[in-house]
Tab-separated table of N, CA and C and ligand atoms in Angstrom:
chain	number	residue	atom	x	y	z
J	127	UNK	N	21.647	9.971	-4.199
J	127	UNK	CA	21.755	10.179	-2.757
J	127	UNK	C	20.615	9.442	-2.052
J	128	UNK	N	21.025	8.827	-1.158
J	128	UNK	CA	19.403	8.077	-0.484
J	128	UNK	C	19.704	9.050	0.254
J	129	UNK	N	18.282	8.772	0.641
J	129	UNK	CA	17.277	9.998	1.825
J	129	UNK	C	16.889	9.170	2.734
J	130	UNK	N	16.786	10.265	3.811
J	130	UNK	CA	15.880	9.275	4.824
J	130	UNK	C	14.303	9.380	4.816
J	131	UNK	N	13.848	8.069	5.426
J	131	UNK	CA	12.462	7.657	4.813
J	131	UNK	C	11.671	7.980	6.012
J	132	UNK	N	10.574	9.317	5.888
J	132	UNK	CA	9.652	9.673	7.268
J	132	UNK	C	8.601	8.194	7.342
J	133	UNK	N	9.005	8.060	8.379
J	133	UNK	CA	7.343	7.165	9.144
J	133	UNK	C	6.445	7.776	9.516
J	134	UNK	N	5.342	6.376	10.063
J	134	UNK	CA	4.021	6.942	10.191
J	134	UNK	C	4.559	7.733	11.128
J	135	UNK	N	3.461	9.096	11.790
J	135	UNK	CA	3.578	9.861	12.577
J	135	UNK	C	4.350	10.983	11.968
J	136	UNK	N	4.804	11.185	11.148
J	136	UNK	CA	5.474	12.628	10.784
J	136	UNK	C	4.016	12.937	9.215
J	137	UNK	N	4.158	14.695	9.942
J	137	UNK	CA	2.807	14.946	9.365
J	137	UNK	C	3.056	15.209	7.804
J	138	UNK	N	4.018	15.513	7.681
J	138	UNK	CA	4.377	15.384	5.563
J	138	UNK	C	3.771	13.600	4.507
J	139	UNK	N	3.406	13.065	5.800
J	139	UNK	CA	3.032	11.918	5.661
J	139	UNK	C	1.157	12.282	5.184
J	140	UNK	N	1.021	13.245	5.567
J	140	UNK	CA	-0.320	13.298	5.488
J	140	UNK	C	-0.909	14.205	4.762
J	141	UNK	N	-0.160	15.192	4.012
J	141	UNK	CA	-0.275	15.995	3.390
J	141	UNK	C	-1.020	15.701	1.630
J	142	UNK	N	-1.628	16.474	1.244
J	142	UNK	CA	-2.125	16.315	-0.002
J	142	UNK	C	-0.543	16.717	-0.936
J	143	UNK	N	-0.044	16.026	-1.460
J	143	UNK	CA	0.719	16.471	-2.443
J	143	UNK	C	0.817	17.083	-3.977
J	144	UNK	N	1.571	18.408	-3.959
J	144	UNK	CA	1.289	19.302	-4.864
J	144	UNK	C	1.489	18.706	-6.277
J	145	UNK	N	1.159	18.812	-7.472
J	145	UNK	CA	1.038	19.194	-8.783
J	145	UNK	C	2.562	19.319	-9.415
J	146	UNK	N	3.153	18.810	-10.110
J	146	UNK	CA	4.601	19.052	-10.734
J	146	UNK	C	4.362	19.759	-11.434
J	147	UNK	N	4.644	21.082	-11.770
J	147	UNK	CA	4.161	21.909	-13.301
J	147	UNK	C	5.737	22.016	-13.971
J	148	UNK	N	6.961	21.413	-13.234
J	148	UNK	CA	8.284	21.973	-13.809
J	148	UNK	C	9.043	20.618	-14.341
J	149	UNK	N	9.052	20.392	-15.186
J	149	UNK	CA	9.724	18.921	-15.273
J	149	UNK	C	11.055	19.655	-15.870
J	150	UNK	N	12.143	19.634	-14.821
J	150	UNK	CA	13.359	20.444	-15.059
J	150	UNK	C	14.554	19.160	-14.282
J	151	UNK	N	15.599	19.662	-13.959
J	151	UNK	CA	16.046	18.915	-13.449
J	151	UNK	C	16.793	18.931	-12.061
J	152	UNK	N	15.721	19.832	-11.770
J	152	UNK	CA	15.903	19.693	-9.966
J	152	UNK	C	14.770	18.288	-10.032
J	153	UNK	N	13.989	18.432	-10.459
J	153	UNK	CA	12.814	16.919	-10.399
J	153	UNK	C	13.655	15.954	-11.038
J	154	UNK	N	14.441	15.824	-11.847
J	154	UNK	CA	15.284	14.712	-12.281
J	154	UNK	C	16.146	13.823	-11.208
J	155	UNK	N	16.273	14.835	-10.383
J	155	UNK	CA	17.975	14.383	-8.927
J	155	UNK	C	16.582	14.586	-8.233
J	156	UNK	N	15.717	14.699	-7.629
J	156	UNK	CA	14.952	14.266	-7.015
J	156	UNK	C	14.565	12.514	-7.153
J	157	UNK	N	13.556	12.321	-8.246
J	157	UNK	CA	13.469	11.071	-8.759
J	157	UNK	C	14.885	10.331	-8.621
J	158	UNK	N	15.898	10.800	-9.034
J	158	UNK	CA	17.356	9.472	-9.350
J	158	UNK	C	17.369	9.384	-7.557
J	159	UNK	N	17.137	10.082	-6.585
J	159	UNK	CA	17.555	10.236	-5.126
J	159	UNK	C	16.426	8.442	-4.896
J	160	UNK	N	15.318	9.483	-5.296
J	160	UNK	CA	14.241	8.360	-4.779
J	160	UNK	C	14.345	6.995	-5.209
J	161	UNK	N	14.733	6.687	-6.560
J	161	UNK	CA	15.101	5.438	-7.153
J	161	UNK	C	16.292	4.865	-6.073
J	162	UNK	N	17.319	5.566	-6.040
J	162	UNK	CA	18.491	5.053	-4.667
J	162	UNK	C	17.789	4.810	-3.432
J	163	UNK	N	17.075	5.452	-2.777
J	163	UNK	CA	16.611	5.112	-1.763
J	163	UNK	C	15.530	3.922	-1.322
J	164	UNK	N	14.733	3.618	-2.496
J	164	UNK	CA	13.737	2.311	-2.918
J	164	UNK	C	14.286	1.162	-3.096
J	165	UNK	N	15.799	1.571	-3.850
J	165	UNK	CA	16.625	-0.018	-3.545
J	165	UNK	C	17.775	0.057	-2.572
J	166	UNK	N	17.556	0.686	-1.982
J	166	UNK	CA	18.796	0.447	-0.419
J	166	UNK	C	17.616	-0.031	0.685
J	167	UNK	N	16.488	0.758	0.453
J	167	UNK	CA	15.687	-0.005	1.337
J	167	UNK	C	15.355	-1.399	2.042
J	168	UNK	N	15.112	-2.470	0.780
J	168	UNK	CA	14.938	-2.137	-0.425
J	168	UNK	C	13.016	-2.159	-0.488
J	169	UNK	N	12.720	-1.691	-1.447
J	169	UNK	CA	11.409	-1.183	-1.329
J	169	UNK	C	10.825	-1.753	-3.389
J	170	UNK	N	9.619	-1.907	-3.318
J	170	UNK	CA	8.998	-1.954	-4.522
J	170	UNK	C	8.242	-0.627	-5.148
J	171	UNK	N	7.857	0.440	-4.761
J	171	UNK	CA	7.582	1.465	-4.732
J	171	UNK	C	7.832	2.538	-3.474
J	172	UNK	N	7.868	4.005	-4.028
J	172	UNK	CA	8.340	5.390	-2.830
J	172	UNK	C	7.600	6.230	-3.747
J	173	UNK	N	6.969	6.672	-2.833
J	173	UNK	CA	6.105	8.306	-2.921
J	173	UNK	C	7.310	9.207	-2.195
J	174	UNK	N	7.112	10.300	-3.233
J	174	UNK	CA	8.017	11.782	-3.097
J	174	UNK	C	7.667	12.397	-1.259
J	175	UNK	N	6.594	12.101	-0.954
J	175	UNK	CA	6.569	12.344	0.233
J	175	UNK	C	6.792	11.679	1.673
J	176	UNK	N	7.249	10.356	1.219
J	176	UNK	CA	7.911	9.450	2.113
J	176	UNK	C	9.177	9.882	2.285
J	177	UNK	N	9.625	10.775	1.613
J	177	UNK	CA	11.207	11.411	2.016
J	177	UNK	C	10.926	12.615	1.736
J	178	UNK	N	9.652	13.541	2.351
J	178	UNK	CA	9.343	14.358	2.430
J	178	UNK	C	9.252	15.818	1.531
J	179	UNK	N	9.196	15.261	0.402
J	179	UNK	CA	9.094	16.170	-0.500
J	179	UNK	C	7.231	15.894	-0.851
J	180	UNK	N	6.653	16.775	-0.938
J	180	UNK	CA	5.316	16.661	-1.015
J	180	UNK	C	5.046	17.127	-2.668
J	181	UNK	N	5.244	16.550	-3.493
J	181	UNK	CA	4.859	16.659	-4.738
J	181	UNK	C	4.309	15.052	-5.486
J	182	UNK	N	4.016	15.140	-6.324
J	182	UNK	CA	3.040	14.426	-7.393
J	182	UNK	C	3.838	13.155	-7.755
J	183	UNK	N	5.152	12.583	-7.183
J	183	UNK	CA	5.668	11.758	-7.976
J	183	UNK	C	6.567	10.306	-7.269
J	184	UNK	N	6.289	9.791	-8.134
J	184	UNK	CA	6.361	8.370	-7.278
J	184	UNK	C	7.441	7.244	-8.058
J	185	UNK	N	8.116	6.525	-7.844
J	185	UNK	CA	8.783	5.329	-8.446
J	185	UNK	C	8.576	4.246	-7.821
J	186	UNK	N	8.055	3.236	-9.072
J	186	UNK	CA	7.810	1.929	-9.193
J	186	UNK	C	8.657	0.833	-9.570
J	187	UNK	N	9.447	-0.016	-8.790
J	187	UNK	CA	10.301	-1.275	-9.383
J	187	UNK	C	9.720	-2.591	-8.935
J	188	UNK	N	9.145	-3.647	-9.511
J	188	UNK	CA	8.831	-4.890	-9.122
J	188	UNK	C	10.017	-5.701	-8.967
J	189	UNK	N	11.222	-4.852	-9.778
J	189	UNK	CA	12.155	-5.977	-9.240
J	189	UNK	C	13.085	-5.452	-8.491
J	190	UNK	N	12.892	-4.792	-8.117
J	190	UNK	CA	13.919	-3.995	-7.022
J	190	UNK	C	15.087	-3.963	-7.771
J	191	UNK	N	15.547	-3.402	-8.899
J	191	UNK	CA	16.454	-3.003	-9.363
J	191	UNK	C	17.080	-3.951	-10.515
J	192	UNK	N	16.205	-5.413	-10.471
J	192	UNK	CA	17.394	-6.173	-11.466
J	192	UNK	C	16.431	-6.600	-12.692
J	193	UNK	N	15.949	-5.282	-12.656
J	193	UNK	CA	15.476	-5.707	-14.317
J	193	UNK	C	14.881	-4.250	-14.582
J	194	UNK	N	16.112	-3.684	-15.314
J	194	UNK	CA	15.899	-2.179	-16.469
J	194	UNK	C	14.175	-1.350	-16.732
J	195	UNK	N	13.819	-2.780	-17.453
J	195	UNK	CA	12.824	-2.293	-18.113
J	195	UNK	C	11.430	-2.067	-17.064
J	196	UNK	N	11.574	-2.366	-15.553
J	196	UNK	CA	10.419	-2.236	-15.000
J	196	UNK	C	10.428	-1.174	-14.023
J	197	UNK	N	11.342	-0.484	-14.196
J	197	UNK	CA	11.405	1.027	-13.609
J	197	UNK	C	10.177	1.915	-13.947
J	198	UNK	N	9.405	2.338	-13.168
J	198	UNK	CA	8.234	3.471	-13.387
J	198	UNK	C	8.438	4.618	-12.711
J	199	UNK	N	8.837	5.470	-13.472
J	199	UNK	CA	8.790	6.728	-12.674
J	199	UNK	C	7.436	7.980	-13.186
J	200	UNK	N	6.940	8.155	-12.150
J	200	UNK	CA	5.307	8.394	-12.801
J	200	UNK	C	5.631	10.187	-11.930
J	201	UNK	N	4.517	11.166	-13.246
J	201	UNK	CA	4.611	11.957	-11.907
J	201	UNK	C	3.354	12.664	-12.557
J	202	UNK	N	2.612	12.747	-11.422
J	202	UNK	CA	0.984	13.195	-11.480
J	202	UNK	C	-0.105	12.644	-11.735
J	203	UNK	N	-0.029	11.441	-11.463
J	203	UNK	CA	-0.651	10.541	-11.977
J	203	UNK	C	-2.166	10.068	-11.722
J	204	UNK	N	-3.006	9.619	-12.611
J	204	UNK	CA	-3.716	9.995	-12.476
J	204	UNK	C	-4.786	8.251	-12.366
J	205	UNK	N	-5.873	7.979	-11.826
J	205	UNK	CA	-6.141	6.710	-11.925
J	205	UNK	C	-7.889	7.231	-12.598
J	206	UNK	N	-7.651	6.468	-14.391
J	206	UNK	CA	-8.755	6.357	-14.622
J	206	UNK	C	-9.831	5.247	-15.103
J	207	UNK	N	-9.013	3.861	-14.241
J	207	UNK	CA	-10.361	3.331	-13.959
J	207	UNK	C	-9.738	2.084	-13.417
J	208	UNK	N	-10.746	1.470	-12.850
J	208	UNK	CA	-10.311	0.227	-11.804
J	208	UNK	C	-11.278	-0.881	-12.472
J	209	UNK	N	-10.874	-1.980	-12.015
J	209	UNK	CA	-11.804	-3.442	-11.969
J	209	UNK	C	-11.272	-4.192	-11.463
J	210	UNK	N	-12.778	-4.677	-10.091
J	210	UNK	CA	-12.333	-5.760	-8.968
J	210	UNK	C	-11.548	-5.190	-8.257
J	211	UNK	N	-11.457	-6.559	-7.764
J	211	UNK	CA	-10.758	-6.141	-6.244
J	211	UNK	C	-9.816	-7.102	-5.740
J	212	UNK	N	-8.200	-7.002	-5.260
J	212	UNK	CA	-7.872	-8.369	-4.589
J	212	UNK	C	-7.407	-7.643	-3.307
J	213	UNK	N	-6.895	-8.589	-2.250
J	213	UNK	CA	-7.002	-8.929	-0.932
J	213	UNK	C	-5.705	-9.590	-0.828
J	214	UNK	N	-4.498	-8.979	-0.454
J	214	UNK	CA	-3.271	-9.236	-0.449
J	214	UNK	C	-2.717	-8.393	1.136
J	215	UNK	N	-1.531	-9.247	1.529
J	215	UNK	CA	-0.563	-8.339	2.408
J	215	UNK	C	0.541	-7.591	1.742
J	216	UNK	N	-0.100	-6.384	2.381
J	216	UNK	CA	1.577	-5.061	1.946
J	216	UNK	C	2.132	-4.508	2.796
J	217	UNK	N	2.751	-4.059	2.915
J	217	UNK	CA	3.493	-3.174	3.757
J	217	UNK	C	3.410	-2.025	3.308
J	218	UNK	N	4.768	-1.408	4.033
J	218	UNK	CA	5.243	0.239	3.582
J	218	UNK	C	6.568	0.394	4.667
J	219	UNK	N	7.754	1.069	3.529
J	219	UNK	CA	8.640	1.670	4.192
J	219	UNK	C	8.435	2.821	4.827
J	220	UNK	N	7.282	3.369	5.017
J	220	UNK	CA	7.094	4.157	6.048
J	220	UNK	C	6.103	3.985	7.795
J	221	UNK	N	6.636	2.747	7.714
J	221	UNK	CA	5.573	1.884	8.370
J	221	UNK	C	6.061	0.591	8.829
J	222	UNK	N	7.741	0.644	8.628
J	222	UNK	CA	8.448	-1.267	8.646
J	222	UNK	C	7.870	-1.626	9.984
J	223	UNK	N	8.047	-3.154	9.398
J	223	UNK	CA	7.805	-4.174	10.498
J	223	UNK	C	6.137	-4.323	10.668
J	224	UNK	N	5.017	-3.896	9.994
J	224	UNK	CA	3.792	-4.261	9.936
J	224	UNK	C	3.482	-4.130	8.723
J	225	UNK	N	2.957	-5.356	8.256
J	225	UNK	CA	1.645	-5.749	7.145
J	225	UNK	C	0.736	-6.064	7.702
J	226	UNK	N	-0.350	-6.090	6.525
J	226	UNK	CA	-1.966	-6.330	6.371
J	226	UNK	C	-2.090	-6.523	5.519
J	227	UNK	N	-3.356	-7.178	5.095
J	227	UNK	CA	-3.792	-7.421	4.042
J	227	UNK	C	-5.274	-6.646	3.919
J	228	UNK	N	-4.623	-5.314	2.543
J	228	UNK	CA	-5.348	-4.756	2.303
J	228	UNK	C	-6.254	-5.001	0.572
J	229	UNK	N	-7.173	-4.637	0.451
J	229	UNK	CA	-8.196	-4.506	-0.451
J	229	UNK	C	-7.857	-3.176	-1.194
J	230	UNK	N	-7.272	-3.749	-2.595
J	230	UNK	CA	-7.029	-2.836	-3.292
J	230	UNK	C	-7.849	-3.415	-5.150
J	231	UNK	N	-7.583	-2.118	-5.859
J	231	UNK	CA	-8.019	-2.240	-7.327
J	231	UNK	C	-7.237	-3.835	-7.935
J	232	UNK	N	-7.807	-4.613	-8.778
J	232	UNK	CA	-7.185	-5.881	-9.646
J	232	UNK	C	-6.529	-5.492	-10.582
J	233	UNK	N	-7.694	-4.875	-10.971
J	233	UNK	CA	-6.922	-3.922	-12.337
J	233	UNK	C	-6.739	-2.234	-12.429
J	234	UNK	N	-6.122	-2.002	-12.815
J	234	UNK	CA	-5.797	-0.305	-13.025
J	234	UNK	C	-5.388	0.752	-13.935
J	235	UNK	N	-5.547	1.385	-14.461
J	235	UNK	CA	-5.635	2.270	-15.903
J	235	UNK	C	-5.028	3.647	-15.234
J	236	UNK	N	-3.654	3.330	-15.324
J	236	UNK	CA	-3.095	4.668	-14.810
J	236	UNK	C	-3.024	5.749	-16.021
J	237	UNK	N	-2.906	7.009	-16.122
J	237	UNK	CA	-2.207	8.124	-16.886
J	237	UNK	C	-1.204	9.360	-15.798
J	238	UNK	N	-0.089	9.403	-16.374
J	238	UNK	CA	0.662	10.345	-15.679
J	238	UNK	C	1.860	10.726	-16.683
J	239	UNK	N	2.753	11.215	-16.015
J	239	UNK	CA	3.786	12.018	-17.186
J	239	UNK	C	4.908	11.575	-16.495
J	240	UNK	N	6.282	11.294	-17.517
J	240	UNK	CA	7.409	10.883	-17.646
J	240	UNK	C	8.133	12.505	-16.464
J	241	UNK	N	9.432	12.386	-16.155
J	241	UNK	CA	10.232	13.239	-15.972
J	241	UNK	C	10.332	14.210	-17.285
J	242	UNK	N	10.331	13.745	-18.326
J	242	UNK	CA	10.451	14.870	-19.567
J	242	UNK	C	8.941	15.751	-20.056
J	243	UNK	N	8.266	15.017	-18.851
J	243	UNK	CA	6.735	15.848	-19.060
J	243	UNK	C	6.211	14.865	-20.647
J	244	UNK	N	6.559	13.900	-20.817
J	244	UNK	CA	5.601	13.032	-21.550
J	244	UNK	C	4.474	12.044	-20.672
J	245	UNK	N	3.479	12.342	-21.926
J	245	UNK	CA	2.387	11.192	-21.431
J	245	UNK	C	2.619	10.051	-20.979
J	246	UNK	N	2.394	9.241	-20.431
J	246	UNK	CA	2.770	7.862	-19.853
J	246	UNK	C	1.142	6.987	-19.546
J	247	UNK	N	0.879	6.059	-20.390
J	247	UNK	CA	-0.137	5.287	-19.483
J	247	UNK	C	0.324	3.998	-19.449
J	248	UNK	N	-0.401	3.437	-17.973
J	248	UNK	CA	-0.172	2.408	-17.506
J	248	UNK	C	-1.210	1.385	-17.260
J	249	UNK	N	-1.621	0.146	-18.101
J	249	UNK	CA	-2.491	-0.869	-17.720
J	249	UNK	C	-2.210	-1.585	-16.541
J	250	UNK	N	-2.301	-1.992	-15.495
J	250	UNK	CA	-1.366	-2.733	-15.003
J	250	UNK	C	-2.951	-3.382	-13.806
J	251	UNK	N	-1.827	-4.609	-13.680
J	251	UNK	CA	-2.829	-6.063	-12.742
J	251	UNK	C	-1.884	-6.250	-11.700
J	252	UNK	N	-2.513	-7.025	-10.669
J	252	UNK	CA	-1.983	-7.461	-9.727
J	252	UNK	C	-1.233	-6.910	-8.949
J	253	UNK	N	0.389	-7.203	-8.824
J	253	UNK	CA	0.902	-6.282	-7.656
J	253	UNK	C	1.282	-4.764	-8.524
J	254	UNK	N	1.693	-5.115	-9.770
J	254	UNK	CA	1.376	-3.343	-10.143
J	254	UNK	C	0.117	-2.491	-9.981
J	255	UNK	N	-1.048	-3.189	-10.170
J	255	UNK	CA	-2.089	-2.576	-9.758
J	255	UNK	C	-2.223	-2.551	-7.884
J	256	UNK	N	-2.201	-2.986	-7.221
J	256	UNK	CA	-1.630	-2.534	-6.059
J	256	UNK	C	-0.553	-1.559	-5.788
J	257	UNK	N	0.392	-1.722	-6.054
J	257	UNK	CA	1.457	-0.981	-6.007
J	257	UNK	C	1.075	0.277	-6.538
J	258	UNK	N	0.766	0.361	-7.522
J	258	UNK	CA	0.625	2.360	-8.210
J	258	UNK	C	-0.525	2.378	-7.232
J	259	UNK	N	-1.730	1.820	-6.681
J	259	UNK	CA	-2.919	2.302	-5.563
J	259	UNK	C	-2.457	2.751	-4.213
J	260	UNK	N	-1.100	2.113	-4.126
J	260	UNK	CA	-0.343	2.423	-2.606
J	260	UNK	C	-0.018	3.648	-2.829
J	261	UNK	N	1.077	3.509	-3.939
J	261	UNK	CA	1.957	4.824	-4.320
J	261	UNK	C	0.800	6.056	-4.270
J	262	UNK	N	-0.459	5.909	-4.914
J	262	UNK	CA	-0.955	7.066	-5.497
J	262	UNK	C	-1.995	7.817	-4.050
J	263	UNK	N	-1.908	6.458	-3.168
J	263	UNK	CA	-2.577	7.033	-1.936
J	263	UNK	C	-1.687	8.087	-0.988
J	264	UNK	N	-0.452	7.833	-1.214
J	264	UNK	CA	0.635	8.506	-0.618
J	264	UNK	C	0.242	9.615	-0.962
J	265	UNK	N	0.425	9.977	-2.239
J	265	UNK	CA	0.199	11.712	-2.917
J	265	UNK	C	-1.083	12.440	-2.234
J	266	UNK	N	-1.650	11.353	-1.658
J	266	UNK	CA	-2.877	12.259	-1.260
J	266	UNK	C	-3.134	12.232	0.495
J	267	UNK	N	-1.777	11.749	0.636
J	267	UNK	CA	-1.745	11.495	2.494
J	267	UNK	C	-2.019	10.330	2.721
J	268	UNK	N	-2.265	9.288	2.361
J	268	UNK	CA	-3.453	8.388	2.817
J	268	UNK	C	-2.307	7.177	2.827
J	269	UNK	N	-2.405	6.382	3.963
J	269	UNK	CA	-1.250	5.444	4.158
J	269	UNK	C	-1.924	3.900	4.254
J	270	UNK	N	-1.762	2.587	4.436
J	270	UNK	CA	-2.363	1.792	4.163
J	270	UNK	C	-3.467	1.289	5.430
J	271	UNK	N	-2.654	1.847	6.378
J	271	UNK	CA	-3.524	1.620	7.455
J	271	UNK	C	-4.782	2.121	7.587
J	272	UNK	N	-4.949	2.738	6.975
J	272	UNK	CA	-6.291	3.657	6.635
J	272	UNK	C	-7.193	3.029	6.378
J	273	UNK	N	-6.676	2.034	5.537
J	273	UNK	CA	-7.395	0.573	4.746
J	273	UNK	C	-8.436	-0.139	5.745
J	274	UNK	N	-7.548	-0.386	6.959
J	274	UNK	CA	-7.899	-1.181	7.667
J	274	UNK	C	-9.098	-1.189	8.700
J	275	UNK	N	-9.730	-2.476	9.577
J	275	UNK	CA	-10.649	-2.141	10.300
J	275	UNK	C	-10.244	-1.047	11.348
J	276	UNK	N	-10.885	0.119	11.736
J	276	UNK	CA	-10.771	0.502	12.968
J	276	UNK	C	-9.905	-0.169	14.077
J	277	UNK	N	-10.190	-1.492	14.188
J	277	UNK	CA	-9.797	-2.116	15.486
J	277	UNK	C	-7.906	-2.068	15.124
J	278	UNK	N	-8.077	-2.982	14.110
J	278	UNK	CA	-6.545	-3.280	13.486
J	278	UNK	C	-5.804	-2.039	13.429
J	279	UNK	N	-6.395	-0.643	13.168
J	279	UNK	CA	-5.626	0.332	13.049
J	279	UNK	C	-5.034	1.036	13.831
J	280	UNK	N	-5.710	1.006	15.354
J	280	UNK	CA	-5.603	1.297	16.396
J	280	UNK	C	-4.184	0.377	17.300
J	281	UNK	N	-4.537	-1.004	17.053
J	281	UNK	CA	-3.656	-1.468	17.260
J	281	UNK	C	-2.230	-0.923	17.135
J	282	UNK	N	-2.262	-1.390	15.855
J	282	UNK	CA	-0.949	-0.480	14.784
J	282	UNK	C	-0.242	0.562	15.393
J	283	UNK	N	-1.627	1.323	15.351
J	283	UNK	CA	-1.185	2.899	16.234
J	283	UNK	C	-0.983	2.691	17.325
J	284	UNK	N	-1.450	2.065	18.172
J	284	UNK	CA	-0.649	1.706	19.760
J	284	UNK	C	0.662	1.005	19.747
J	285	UNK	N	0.752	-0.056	18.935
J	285	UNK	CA	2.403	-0.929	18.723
J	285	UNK	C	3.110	0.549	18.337
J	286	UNK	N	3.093	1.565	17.376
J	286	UNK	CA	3.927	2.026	17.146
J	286	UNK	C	4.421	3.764	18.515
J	287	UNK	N	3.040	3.919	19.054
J	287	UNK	CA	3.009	4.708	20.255
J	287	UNK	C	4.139	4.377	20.990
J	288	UNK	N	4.336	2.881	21.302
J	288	UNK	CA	5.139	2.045	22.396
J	288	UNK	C	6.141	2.428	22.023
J	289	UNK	N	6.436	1.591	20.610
J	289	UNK	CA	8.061	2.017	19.878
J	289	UNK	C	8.442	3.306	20.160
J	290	UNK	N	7.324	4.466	19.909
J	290	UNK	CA	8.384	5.832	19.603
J	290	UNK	C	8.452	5.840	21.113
J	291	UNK	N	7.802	5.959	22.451
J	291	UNK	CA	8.119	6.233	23.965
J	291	UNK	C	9.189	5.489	23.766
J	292	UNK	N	10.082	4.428	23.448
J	292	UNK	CA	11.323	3.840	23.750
J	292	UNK	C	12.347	4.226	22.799
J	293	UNK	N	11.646	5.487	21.845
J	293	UNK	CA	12.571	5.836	21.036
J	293	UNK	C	13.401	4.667	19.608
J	294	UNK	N	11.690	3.799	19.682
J	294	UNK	CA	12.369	2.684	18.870
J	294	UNK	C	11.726	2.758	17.328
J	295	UNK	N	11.252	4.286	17.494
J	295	UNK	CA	10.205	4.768	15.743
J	295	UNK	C	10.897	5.666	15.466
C	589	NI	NI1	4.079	3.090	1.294
């Protein structure tokens, strides 16, 4: 089932997201929802709370669907350790129509657990290491703009002020 995807300004957006302790399969049709909704988007990663479920879990596709093996579905995940830094533009489907180029980890040493509650770790560089830093900021409220200078963020937040008065957010 795709869901619809909250933007900035809705406060589930900002929420610390809870802990999975049930890997059952109401979290299974959760995740398969979120995987549908990341490629209708189409999107490279979705945090559980971008379609407003505020829990621990996130899906990762670099290829937006046409390649099996690069599906990540992570849940609780945990980041234990970084190196460097790159300087790229991203977005967010909770946020269309603006990028930046934010400063994120090069490298990244994820641990988190499968849907079946298995261990899962993840080495990952470049836009996966970006990508799980986006995803994992979500779980904790934190959106990319956050990233940014003061000035730039404000902006942002005024372009999108405009939109919602015209009912266009
Ligand atoms: Ni995002």
């Amino acid at each position: 089932m795709i869901l619809p995807i909250l933007k900035y300004g809705a406060p589930k957006l900002r929420e610390k997201s809870n802990l999975i302790d049930a890997f059952d399969d109401e979290l299974a049709k959760i995740a398969k929802s979120m995987i549908e909704t990341m490629y209708a988007s189409p999107g490279i990663g979705l945090a559980a709370p971008q379609v407003g479920i505020n829990i621990r879990l996130t899906t990762i596709d670099l290829s937006v669907g046409e390649d099996d093996s690069k599906l990540i579905i992570l849940c609780n995940p945990e980041i234990l350790s970084t190196e460097g830094t790159q300087k790229c533009e991203e977005g967010c489907l909770s946020i269309p129509d603006f990028n930046e180029a934010v400063t994120r980890p090069l490298k990244m040493a994820v641990h988190g657990y499968d849907l079946r509650g298995e261990e899962i770790k993840i080495d990952a560089d470049g836009l996966l290491a970006r990508c799980l830093s986006h995803e994992i900021d979500h779980l904790n409220g934190i959106l990319f703009v956050d990233h940014l200078s003061p000035l730039k963020r404000n902006l942002i937040r005024n372009k999108i002020k405009k939109l919602a008065k015209a009912g266009e957010w």
